[in-house]
PDB file of C-alpha atoms in Angstrom:
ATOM      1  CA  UNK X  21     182.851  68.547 129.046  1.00  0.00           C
ATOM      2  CA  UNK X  22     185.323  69.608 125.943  1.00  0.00           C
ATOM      3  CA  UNK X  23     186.197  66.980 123.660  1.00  0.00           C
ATOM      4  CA  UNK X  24     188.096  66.639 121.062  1.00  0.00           C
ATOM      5  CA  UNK X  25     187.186  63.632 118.055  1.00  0.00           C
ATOM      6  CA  UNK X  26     188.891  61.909 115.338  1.00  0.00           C
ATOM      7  CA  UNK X  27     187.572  59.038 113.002  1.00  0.00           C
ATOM      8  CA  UNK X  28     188.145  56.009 115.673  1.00  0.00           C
ATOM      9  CA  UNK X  29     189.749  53.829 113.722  1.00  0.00           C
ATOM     10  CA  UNK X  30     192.592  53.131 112.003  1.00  0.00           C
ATOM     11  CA  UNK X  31     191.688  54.127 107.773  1.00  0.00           C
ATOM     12  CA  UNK X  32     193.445  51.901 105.275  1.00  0.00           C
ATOM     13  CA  UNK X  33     193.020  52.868 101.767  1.00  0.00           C
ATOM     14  CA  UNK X  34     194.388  52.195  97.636  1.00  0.00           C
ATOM     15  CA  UNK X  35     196.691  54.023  96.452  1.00  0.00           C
ATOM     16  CA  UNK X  36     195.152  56.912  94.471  1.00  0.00           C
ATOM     17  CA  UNK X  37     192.172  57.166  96.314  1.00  0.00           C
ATOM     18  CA  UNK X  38     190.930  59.886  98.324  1.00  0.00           C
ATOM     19  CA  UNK X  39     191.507  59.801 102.215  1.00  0.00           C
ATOM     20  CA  UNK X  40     188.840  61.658 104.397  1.00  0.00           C
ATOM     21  CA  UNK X  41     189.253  62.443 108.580  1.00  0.00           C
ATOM     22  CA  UNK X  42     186.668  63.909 110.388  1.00  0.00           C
ATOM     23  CA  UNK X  43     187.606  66.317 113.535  1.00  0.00           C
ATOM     24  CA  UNK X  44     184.593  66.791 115.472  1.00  0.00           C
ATOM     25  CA  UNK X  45     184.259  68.895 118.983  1.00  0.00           C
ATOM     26  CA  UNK X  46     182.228  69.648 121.297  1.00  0.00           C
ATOM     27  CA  UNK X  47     182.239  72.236 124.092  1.00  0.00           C
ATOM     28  CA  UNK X  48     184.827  74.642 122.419  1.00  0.00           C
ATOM     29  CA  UNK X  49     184.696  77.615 120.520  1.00  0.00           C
ATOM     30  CA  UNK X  50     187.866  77.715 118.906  1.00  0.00           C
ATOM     31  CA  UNK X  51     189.495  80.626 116.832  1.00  0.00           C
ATOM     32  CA  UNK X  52     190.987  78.712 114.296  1.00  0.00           C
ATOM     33  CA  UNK X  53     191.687  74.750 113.398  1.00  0.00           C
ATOM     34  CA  UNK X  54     194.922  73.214 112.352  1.00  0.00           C
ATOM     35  CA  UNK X  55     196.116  69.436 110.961  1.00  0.00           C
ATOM     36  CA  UNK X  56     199.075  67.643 111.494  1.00  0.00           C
ATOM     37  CA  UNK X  57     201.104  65.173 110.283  1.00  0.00           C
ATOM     38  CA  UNK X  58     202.777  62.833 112.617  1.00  0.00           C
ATOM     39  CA  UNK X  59     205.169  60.161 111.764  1.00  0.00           C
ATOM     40  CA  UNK X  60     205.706  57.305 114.257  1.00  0.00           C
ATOM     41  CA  UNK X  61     208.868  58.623 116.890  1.00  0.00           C
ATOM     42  CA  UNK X  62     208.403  62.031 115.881  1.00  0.00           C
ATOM     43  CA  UNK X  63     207.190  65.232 116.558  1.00  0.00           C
ATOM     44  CA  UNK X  64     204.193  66.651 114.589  1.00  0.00           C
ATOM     45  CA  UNK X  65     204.128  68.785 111.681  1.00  0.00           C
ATOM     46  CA  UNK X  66     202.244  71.602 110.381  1.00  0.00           C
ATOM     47  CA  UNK X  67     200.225  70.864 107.183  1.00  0.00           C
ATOM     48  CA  UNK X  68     196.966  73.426 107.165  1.00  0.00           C
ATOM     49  CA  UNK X  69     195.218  75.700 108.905  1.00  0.00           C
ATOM     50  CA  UNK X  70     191.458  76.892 108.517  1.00  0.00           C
ATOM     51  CA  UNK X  71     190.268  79.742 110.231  1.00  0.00           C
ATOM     52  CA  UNK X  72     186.463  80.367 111.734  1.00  0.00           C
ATOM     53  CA  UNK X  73     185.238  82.144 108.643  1.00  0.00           C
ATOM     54  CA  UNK X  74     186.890  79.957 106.122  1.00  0.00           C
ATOM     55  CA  UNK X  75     185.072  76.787 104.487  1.00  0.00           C
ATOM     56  CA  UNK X  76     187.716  75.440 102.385  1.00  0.00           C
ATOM     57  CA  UNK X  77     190.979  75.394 102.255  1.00  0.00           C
ATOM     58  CA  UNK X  78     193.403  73.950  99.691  1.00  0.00           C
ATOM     59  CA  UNK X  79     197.205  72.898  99.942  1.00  0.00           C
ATOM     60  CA  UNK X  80     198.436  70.834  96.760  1.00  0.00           C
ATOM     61  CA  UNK X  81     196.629  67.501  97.588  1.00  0.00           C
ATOM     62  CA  UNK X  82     195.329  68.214 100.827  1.00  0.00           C
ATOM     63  CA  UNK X  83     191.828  69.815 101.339  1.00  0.00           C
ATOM     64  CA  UNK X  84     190.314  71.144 104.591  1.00  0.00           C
ATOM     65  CA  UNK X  85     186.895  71.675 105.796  1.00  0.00           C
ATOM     66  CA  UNK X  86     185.912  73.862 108.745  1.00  0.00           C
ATOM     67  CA  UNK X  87     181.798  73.832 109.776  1.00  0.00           C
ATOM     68  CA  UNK X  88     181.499  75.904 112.560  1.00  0.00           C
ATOM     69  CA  UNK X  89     177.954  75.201 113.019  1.00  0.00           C
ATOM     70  CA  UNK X  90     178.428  71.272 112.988  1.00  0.00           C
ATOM     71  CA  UNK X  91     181.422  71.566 115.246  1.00  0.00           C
ATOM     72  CA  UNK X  92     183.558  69.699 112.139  1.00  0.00           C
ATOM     73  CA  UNK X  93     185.872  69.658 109.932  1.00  0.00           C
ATOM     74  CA  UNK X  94     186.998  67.573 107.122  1.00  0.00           C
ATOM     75  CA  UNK X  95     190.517  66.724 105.888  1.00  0.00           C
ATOM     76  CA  UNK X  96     191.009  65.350 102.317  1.00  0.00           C
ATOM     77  CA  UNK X  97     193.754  63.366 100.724  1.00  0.00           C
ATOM     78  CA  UNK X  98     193.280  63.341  97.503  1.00  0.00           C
ATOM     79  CA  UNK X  99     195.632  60.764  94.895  1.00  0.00           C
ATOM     80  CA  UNK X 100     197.013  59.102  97.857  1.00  0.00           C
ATOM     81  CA  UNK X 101     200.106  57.989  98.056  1.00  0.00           C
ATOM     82  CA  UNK X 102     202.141  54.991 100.053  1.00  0.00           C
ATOM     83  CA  UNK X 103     204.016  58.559 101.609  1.00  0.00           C
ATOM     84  CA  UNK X 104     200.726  59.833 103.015  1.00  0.00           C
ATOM     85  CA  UNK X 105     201.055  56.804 105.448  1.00  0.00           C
ATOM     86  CA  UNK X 106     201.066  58.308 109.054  1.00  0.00           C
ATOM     87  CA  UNK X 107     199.101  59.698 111.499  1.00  0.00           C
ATOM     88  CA  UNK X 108     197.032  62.817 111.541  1.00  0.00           C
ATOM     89  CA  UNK X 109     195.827  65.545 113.910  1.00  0.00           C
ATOM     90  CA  UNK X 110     193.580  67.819 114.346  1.00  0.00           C
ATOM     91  CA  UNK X 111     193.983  71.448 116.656  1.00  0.00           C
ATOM     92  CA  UNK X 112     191.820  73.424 118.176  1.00  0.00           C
ATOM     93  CA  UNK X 113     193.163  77.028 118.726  1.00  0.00           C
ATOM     94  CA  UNK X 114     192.390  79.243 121.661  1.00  0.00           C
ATOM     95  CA  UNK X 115     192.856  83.052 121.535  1.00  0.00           C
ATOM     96  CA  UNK X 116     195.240  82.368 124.176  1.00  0.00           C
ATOM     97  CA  UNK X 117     197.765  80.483 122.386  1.00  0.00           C
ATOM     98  CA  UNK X 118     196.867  77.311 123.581  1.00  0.00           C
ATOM     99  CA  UNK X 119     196.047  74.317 121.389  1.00  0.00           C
ATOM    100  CA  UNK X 120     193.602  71.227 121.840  1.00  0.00           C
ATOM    101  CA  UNK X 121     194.451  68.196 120.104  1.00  0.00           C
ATOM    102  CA  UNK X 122     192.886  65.150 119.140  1.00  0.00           C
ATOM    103  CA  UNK X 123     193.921  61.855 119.287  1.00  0.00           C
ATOM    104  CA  UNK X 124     194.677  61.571 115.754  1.00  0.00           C
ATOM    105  CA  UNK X 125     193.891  59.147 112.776  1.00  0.00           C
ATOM    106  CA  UNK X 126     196.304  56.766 111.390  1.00  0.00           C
ATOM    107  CA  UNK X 127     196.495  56.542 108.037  1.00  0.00           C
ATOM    108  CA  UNK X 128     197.672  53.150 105.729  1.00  0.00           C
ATOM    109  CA  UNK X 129     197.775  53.697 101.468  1.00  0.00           C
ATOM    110  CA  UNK X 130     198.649  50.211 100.057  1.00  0.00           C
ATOM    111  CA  UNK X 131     200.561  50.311  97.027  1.00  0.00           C
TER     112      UNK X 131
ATOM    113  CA  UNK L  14     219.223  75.646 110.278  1.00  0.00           C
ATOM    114  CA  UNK L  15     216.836  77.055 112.927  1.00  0.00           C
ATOM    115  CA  UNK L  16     214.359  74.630 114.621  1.00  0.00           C
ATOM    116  CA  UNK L  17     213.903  73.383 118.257  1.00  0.00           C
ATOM    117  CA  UNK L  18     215.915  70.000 119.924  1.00  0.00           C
ATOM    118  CA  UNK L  19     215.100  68.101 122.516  1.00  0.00           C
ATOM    119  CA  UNK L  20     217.602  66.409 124.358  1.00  0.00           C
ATOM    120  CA  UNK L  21     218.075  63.352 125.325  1.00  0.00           C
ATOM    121  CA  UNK L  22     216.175  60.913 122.459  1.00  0.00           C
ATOM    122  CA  UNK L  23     215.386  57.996 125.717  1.00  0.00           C
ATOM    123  CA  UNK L  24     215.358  58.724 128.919  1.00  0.00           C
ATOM    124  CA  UNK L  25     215.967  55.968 131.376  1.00  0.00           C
ATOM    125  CA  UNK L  26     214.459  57.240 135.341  1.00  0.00           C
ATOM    126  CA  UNK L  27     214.390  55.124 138.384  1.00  0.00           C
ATOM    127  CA  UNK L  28     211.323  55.554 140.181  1.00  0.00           C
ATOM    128  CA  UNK L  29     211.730  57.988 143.021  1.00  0.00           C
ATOM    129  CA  UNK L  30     213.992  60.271 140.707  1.00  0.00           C
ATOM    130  CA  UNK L  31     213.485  63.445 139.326  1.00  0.00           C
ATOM    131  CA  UNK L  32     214.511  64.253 135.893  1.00  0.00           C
ATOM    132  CA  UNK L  33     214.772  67.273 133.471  1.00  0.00           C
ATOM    133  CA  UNK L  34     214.267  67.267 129.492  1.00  0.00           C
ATOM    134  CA  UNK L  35     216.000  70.159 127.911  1.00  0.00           C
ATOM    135  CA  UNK L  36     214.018  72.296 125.157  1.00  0.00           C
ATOM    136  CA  UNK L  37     216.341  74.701 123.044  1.00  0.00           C
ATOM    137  CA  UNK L  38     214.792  76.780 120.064  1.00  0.00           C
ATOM    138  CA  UNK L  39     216.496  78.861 117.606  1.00  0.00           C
ATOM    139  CA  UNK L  40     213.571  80.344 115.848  1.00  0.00           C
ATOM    140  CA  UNK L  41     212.920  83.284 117.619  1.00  0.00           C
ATOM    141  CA  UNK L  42     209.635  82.124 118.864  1.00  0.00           C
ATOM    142  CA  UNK L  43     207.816  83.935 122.060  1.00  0.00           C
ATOM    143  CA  UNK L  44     205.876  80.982 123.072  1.00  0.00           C
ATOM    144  CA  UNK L  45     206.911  77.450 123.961  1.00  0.00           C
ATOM    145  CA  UNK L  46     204.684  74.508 125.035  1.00  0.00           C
ATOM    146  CA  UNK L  47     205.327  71.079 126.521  1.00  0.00           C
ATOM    147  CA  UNK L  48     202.929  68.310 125.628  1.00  0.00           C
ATOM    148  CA  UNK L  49     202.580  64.497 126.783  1.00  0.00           C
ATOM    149  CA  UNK L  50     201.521  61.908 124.390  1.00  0.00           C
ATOM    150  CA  UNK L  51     200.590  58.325 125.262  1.00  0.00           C
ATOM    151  CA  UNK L  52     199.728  55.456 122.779  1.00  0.00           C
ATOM    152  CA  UNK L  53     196.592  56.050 121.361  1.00  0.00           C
ATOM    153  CA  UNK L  54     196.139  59.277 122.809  1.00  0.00           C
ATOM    154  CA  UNK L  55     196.163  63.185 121.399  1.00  0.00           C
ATOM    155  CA  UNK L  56     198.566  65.305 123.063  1.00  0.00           C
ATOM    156  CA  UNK L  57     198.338  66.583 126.197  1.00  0.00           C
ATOM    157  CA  UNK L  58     199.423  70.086 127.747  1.00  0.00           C
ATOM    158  CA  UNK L  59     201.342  70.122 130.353  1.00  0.00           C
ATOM    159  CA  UNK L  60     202.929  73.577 130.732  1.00  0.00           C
ATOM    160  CA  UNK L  61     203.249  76.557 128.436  1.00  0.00           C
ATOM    161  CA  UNK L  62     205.039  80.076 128.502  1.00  0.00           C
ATOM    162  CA  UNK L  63     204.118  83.373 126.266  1.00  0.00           C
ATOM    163  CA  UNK L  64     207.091  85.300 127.381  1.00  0.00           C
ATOM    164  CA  UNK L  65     210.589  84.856 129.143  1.00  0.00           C
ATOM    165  CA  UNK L  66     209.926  84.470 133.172  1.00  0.00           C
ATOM    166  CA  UNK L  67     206.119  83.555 132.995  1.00  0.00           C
ATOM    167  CA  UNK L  68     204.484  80.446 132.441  1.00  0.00           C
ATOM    168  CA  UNK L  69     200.518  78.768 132.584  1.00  0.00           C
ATOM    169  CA  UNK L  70     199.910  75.090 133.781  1.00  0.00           C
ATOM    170  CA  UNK L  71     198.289  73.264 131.269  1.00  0.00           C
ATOM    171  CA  UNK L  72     195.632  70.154 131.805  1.00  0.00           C
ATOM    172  CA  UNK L  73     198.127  68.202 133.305  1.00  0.00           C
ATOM    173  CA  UNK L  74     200.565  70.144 135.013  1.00  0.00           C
ATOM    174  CA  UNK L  75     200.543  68.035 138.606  1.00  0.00           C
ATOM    175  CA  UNK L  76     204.227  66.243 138.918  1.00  0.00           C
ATOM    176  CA  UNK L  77     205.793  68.507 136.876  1.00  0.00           C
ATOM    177  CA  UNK L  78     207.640  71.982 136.974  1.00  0.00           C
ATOM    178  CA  UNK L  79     209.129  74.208 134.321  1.00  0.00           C
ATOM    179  CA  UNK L  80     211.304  77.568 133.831  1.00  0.00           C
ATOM    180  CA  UNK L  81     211.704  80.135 131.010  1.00  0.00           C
ATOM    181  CA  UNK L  82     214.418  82.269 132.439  1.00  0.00           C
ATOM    182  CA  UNK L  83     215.586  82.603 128.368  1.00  0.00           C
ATOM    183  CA  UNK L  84     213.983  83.053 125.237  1.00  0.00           C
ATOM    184  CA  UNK L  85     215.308  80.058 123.553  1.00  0.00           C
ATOM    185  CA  UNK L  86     215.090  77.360 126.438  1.00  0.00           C
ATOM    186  CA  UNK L  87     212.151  76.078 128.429  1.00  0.00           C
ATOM    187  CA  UNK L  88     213.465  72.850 130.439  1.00  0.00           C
ATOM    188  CA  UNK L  89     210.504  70.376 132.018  1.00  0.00           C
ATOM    189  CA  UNK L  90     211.184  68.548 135.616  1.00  0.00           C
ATOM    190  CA  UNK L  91     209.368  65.649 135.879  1.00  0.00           C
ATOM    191  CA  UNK L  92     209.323  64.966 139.780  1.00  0.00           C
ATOM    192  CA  UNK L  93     208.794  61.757 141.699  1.00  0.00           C
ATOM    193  CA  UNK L  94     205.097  63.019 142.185  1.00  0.00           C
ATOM    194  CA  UNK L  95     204.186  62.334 138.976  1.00  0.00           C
ATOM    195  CA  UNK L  96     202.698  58.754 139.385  1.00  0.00           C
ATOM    196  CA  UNK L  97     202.902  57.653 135.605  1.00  0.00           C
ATOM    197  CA  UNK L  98     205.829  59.486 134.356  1.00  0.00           C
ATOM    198  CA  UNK L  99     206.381  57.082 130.880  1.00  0.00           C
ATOM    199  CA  UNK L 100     205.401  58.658 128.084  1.00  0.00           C
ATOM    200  CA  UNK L 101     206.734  60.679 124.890  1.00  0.00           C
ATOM    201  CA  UNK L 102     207.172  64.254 125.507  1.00  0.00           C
ATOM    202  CA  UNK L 103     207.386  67.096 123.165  1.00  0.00           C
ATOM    203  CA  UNK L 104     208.473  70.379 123.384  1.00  0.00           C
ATOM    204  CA  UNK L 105     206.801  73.051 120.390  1.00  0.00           C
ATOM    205  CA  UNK L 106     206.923  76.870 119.819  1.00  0.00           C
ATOM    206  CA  UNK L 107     205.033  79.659 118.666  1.00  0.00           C
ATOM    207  CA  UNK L 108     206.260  83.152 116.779  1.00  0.00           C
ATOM    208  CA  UNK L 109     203.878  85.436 118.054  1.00  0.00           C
ATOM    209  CA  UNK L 110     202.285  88.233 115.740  1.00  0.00           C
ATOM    210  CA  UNK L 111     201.093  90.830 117.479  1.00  0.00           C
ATOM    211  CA  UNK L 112     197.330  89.557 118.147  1.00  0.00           C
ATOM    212  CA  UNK L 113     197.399  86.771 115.505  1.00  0.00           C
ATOM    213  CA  UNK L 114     196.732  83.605 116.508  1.00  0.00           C
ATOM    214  CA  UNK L 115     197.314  82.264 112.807  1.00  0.00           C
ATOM    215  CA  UNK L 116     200.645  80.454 113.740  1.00  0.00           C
ATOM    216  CA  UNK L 117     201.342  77.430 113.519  1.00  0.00           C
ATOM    217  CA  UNK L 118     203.218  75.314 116.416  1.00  0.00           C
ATOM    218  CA  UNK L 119     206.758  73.979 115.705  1.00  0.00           C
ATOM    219  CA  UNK L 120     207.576  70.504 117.415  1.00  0.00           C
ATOM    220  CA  UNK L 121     210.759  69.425 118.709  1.00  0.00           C
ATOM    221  CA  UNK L 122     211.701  65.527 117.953  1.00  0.00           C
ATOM    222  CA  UNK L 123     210.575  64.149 121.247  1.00  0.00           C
ATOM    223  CA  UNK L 124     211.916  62.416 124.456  1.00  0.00           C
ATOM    224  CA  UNK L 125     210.920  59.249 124.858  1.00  0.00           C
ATOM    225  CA  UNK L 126     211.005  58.868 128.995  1.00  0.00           C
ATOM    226  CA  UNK L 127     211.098  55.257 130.633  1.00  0.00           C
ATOM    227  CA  UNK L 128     210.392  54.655 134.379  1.00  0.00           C
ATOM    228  CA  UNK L 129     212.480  51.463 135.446  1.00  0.00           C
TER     229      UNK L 129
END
Protein backbone atom coordinates (compact mmCIF):
# COMPACT_ATOMS: atom_id res chain seq x y z
CA UNK A 1 0.00 0.00 0.00
CA UNK A 2 1.12 3.91 -0.53
CA UNK A 3 2.31 5.62 2.39
CA UNK A 4 3.29 8.61 3.16
CA UNK A 5 6.09 9.24 6.42
CA UNK A 6 7.19 11.98 8.56
CA UNK A 7 9.70 11.91 11.58
CA UNK A 8 7.04 10.47 14.32
CA UNK A 9 7.56 12.62 16.81
CA UNK A 10 7.25 15.83 17.89
CA UNK A 11 11.26 17.66 17.32
CA UNK A 12 12.13 20.25 19.93
CA UNK A 13 15.27 22.04 19.35
CA UNK A 14 17.77 25.45 20.58
CA UNK A 15 17.48 28.21 19.06
CA UNK A 16 20.14 28.46 16.32
CA UNK A 17 20.41 25.02 15.66
CA UNK A 18 19.66 23.19 12.65
CA UNK A 19 16.17 21.40 12.33
CA UNK A 20 16.06 18.22 10.06
CA UNK A 21 12.48 16.23 8.83
CA UNK A 22 12.61 13.28 6.99
CA UNK A 23 9.64 12.51 4.31
CA UNK A 24 9.87 9.02 3.41
CA UNK A 25 7.34 6.98 0.90
CA UNK A 26 6.69 4.10 -0.24
CA UNK A 27 4.57 2.81 -3.13
CA UNK A 28 4.53 6.16 -5.15
CA UNK A 29 6.31 7.51 -7.89
CA UNK A 30 5.76 11.01 -7.59
CA UNK A 31 6.65 13.88 -10.13
CA UNK A 32 7.72 16.31 -7.84
CA UNK A 33 7.82 16.91 -3.76
CA UNK A 34 6.69 19.94 -1.90
CA UNK A 35 6.91 21.25 2.08
CA UNK A 36 4.65 23.12 4.00
CA UNK A 37 4.31 25.16 6.72
CA UNK A 38 1.32 24.88 8.88
CA UNK A 39 0.46 26.98 11.79
CA UNK A 40 -2.02 25.63 14.37
CA UNK A 41 -5.93 26.83 12.97
CA UNK A 42 -4.66 27.45 9.68
CA UNK A 43 -4.32 26.46 6.35
CA UNK A 44 -0.90 25.35 4.97
CA UNK A 45 1.61 27.23 3.18
CA UNK A 46 3.91 26.80 0.41
CA UNK A 47 7.64 26.92 1.38
CA UNK A 48 9.70 24.61 -1.38
CA UNK A 49 9.44 22.47 -3.95
CA UNK A 50 12.02 19.80 -5.34
CA UNK A 51 11.48 18.20 -8.44
CA UNK A 52 12.53 14.33 -9.49
CA UNK A 53 15.84 15.34 -10.98
CA UNK A 54 16.80 17.86 -8.41
CA UNK A 55 19.01 16.95 -5.20
CA UNK A 56 19.09 20.14 -3.45
CA UNK A 57 17.29 22.85 -3.17
CA UNK A 58 17.86 26.11 -1.28
CA UNK A 59 15.38 28.91 -0.01
CA UNK A 60 17.12 31.48 2.48
CA UNK A 61 17.33 29.14 5.57
CA UNK A 62 15.51 26.31 4.40
CA UNK A 63 17.23 23.38 2.52
CA UNK A 64 15.56 20.44 0.73
CA UNK A 65 16.61 17.05 -0.16
CA UNK A 66 14.92 14.82 -2.73
CA UNK A 67 16.49 10.90 -3.10
CA UNK A 68 14.53 9.30 -5.49
CA UNK A 69 16.19 6.09 -5.08
CA UNK A 70 15.73 6.02 -1.16
CA UNK A 71 12.16 7.17 -1.50
CA UNK A 72 13.33 10.46 0.84
CA UNK A 73 13.75 13.60 1.29
CA UNK A 74 15.26 15.87 3.76
CA UNK A 75 14.15 19.32 4.98
CA UNK A 76 16.67 21.62 6.78
CA UNK A 77 16.25 24.51 9.11
CA UNK A 78 19.13 25.98 9.48
CA UNK A 79 19.72 29.07 12.49
CA UNK A 80 16.43 28.28 13.89
CA UNK A 81 14.40 30.53 15.17
CA UNK A 82 11.43 30.66 18.05
CA UNK A 83 9.27 31.71 14.46
CA UNK A 84 10.12 28.39 12.82
CA UNK A 85 7.80 26.89 15.56
CA UNK A 86 4.96 25.00 13.66
CA UNK A 87 4.20 22.17 11.87
CA UNK A 88 5.55 20.86 8.64
CA UNK A 89 4.49 18.85 5.58
CA UNK A 90 5.57 17.06 3.13
CA UNK A 91 3.66 16.49 -0.71
CA UNK A 92 3.81 14.11 -2.99
CA UNK A 93 2.77 15.31 -6.53
CA UNK A 94 0.97 13.26 -9.11
CA UNK A 95 1.00 14.17 -12.85
CA UNK A 96 -2.57 14.49 -12.31
CA UNK A 97 -2.70 17.34 -10.07
CA UNK A 98 -3.31 15.54 -7.12
CA UNK A 99 -1.22 15.78 -3.96
CA UNK A 100 -0.32 13.17 -1.11
CA UNK A 101 0.42 14.49 2.15
CA UNK A 102 1.96 13.41 5.18
CA UNK A 103 1.05 13.76 8.49
CA UNK A 104 3.45 16.37 9.23
CA UNK A 105 6.19 17.16 11.92
CA UNK A 106 5.77 19.62 14.60
CA UNK A 107 8.36 21.68 15.22
CA UNK A 108 9.35 23.55 18.93
CA UNK A 109 12.77 26.16 18.88
CA UNK A 110 13.21 27.25 22.56
CA UNK A 111 14.55 30.56 22.93
CA UNK B 1 -5.72 41.07 -2.45
CA UNK B 2 -6.39 37.79 -4.31
CA UNK B 3 -6.45 34.51 -2.26
CA UNK B 4 -9.19 31.90 -1.48
CA UNK B 5 -11.90 32.15 1.82
CA UNK B 6 -13.62 29.77 3.35
CA UNK B 7 -16.66 30.52 4.98
CA UNK B 8 -17.89 29.98 7.93
CA UNK B 9 -14.59 29.80 10.55
CA UNK B 10 -16.92 26.93 13.02
CA UNK B 11 -19.46 25.15 11.93
CA UNK B 12 -21.95 23.89 14.42
CA UNK B 13 -24.21 20.54 12.60
CA UNK B 14 -26.74 18.47 14.34
CA UNK B 15 -26.38 15.01 13.51
CA UNK B 16 -28.78 14.00 10.80
CA UNK B 17 -28.11 17.43 8.95
CA UNK B 18 -26.52 18.21 5.93
CA UNK B 19 -24.30 21.11 5.59
CA UNK B 20 -22.33 23.09 2.89
CA UNK B 21 -18.82 24.97 3.32
CA UNK B 22 -18.40 27.63 0.75
CA UNK B 23 -14.90 27.88 -1.18
CA UNK B 24 -14.42 31.27 -3.17
CA UNK B 25 -10.99 31.99 -4.99
CA UNK B 26 -9.88 35.03 -6.66
CA UNK B 27 -6.67 33.86 -8.12
CA UNK B 28 -7.56 32.67 -11.28
CA UNK B 29 -6.71 29.16 -10.50
CA UNK B 30 -8.13 26.07 -12.78
CA UNK B 31 -7.97 23.56 -10.10
CA UNK B 32 -9.49 23.45 -6.63
CA UNK B 33 -9.21 20.68 -3.99
CA UNK B 34 -10.98 19.92 -0.71
CA UNK B 35 -9.00 18.16 1.97
CA UNK B 36 -9.94 16.75 5.59
CA UNK B 37 -7.52 16.96 8.36
CA UNK B 38 -7.88 15.27 11.75
CA UNK B 39 -5.52 15.66 14.82
CA UNK B 40 -2.50 14.02 14.19
CA UNK B 41 -3.23 13.21 10.79
CA UNK B 42 -1.90 14.51 7.08
CA UNK B 43 -4.53 15.75 4.95
CA UNK B 44 -6.87 13.92 3.31
CA UNK B 45 -8.57 14.33 -0.27
CA UNK B 46 -11.80 14.38 -0.47
CA UNK B 47 -12.84 15.86 -3.83
CA UNK B 48 -11.01 17.80 -6.50
CA UNK B 49 -11.92 19.64 -9.88
CA UNK B 50 -9.40 20.58 -12.95
CA UNK B 51 -11.94 22.58 -14.79
CA UNK B 52 -15.43 24.33 -14.32
CA UNK B 53 -18.33 21.43 -14.44
CA UNK B 54 -16.00 18.34 -13.77
CA UNK B 55 -14.77 16.97 -10.73
CA UNK B 56 -12.65 13.48 -9.35
CA UNK B 57 -13.46 11.85 -5.89
CA UNK B 58 -10.58 11.76 -3.90
CA UNK B 59 -9.63 8.93 -1.05
CA UNK B 60 -12.41 9.85 0.88
CA UNK B 61 -15.11 11.07 -1.08
CA UNK B 62 -18.12 8.72 0.60
CA UNK B 63 -20.62 11.30 2.58
CA UNK B 64 -19.77 14.02 0.68
CA UNK B 65 -20.74 15.88 -2.65
CA UNK B 66 -19.34 18.88 -4.46
CA UNK B 67 -20.04 21.33 -7.59
CA UNK B 68 -17.85 23.59 -9.78
CA UNK B 69 -20.48 25.21 -11.88
CA UNK B 70 -17.85 28.55 -11.66
CA UNK B 71 -14.36 29.11 -11.86
CA UNK B 72 -13.93 30.79 -8.61
CA UNK B 73 -16.29 28.62 -6.28
CA UNK B 74 -16.25 24.94 -5.43
CA UNK B 75 -18.81 24.45 -2.38
CA UNK B 76 -18.49 20.85 -0.30
CA UNK B 77 -21.90 19.10 1.14
CA UNK B 78 -21.21 17.13 3.86
CA UNK B 79 -24.37 14.77 4.09
CA UNK B 80 -25.79 12.84 7.02
CA UNK B 81 -23.95 9.73 5.46
CA UNK B 82 -20.86 10.76 6.45
CA UNK B 83 -20.51 8.89 9.85
CA UNK B 84 -17.63 11.10 11.39
CA UNK B 85 -18.24 14.41 9.91
CA UNK B 86 -15.88 16.56 12.73
CA UNK B 87 -12.96 17.57 11.42
CA UNK B 88 -11.04 20.74 9.87
CA UNK B 89 -11.61 21.17 6.29
CA UNK B 90 -9.68 23.04 3.75
CA UNK B 91 -10.32 24.19 0.55
CA UNK B 92 -6.77 24.89 -1.87
CA UNK B 93 -6.18 25.78 -5.58
CA UNK B 94 -3.99 25.26 -8.34
CA UNK B 95 -2.99 27.76 -11.50
CA UNK B 96 -2.50 25.38 -14.07
CA UNK B 97 0.45 25.76 -16.68
CA UNK B 98 -0.12 24.11 -19.54
CA UNK B 99 1.48 20.53 -18.60
CA UNK B 100 3.42 21.77 -15.54
CA UNK B 101 2.83 20.27 -12.56
CA UNK B 102 5.41 22.71 -10.76
CA UNK B 103 2.61 24.65 -8.85
CA UNK B 104 2.22 24.97 -5.78
CA UNK B 105 -1.34 24.56 -3.89
CA UNK B 106 -2.91 27.67 -2.25
CA UNK B 107 -4.96 26.92 1.05
CA UNK B 108 -7.93 28.62 2.18
CA UNK B 109 -8.08 29.34 6.20
CA UNK B 110 -10.16 26.36 7.11
CA UNK B 111 -13.63 25.39 8.55
CA UNK B 112 -13.55 23.97 11.58
CA UNK B 113 -16.96 21.60 11.48
CA UNK B 114 -18.54 20.30 14.88
CA UNK B 115 -21.19 17.49 15.00
CA UNK B 116 -23.44 18.18 18.18
Amino acid sequence: SQKIEQNSEALNIQEGKTATLTCNYTNYSPAYLQWYRQDPGRGPVFLLLIRENEKEKRKERLKVTFDTTLKQSLFHITASQPADSATYLCALVHNDYKLSFGAGTTVTVRA
Amino acid sequence: DGGITQSPKYLFRKEGQNVTLSCEQNLNHDAMYWYRQDPGQGLRLIYYSQIVNDFQKGDIAEGYSVSREKKESFPLTVTSAQKNPTAFYLCASIKRSGDSVYNEQFFGPGTRLTVL
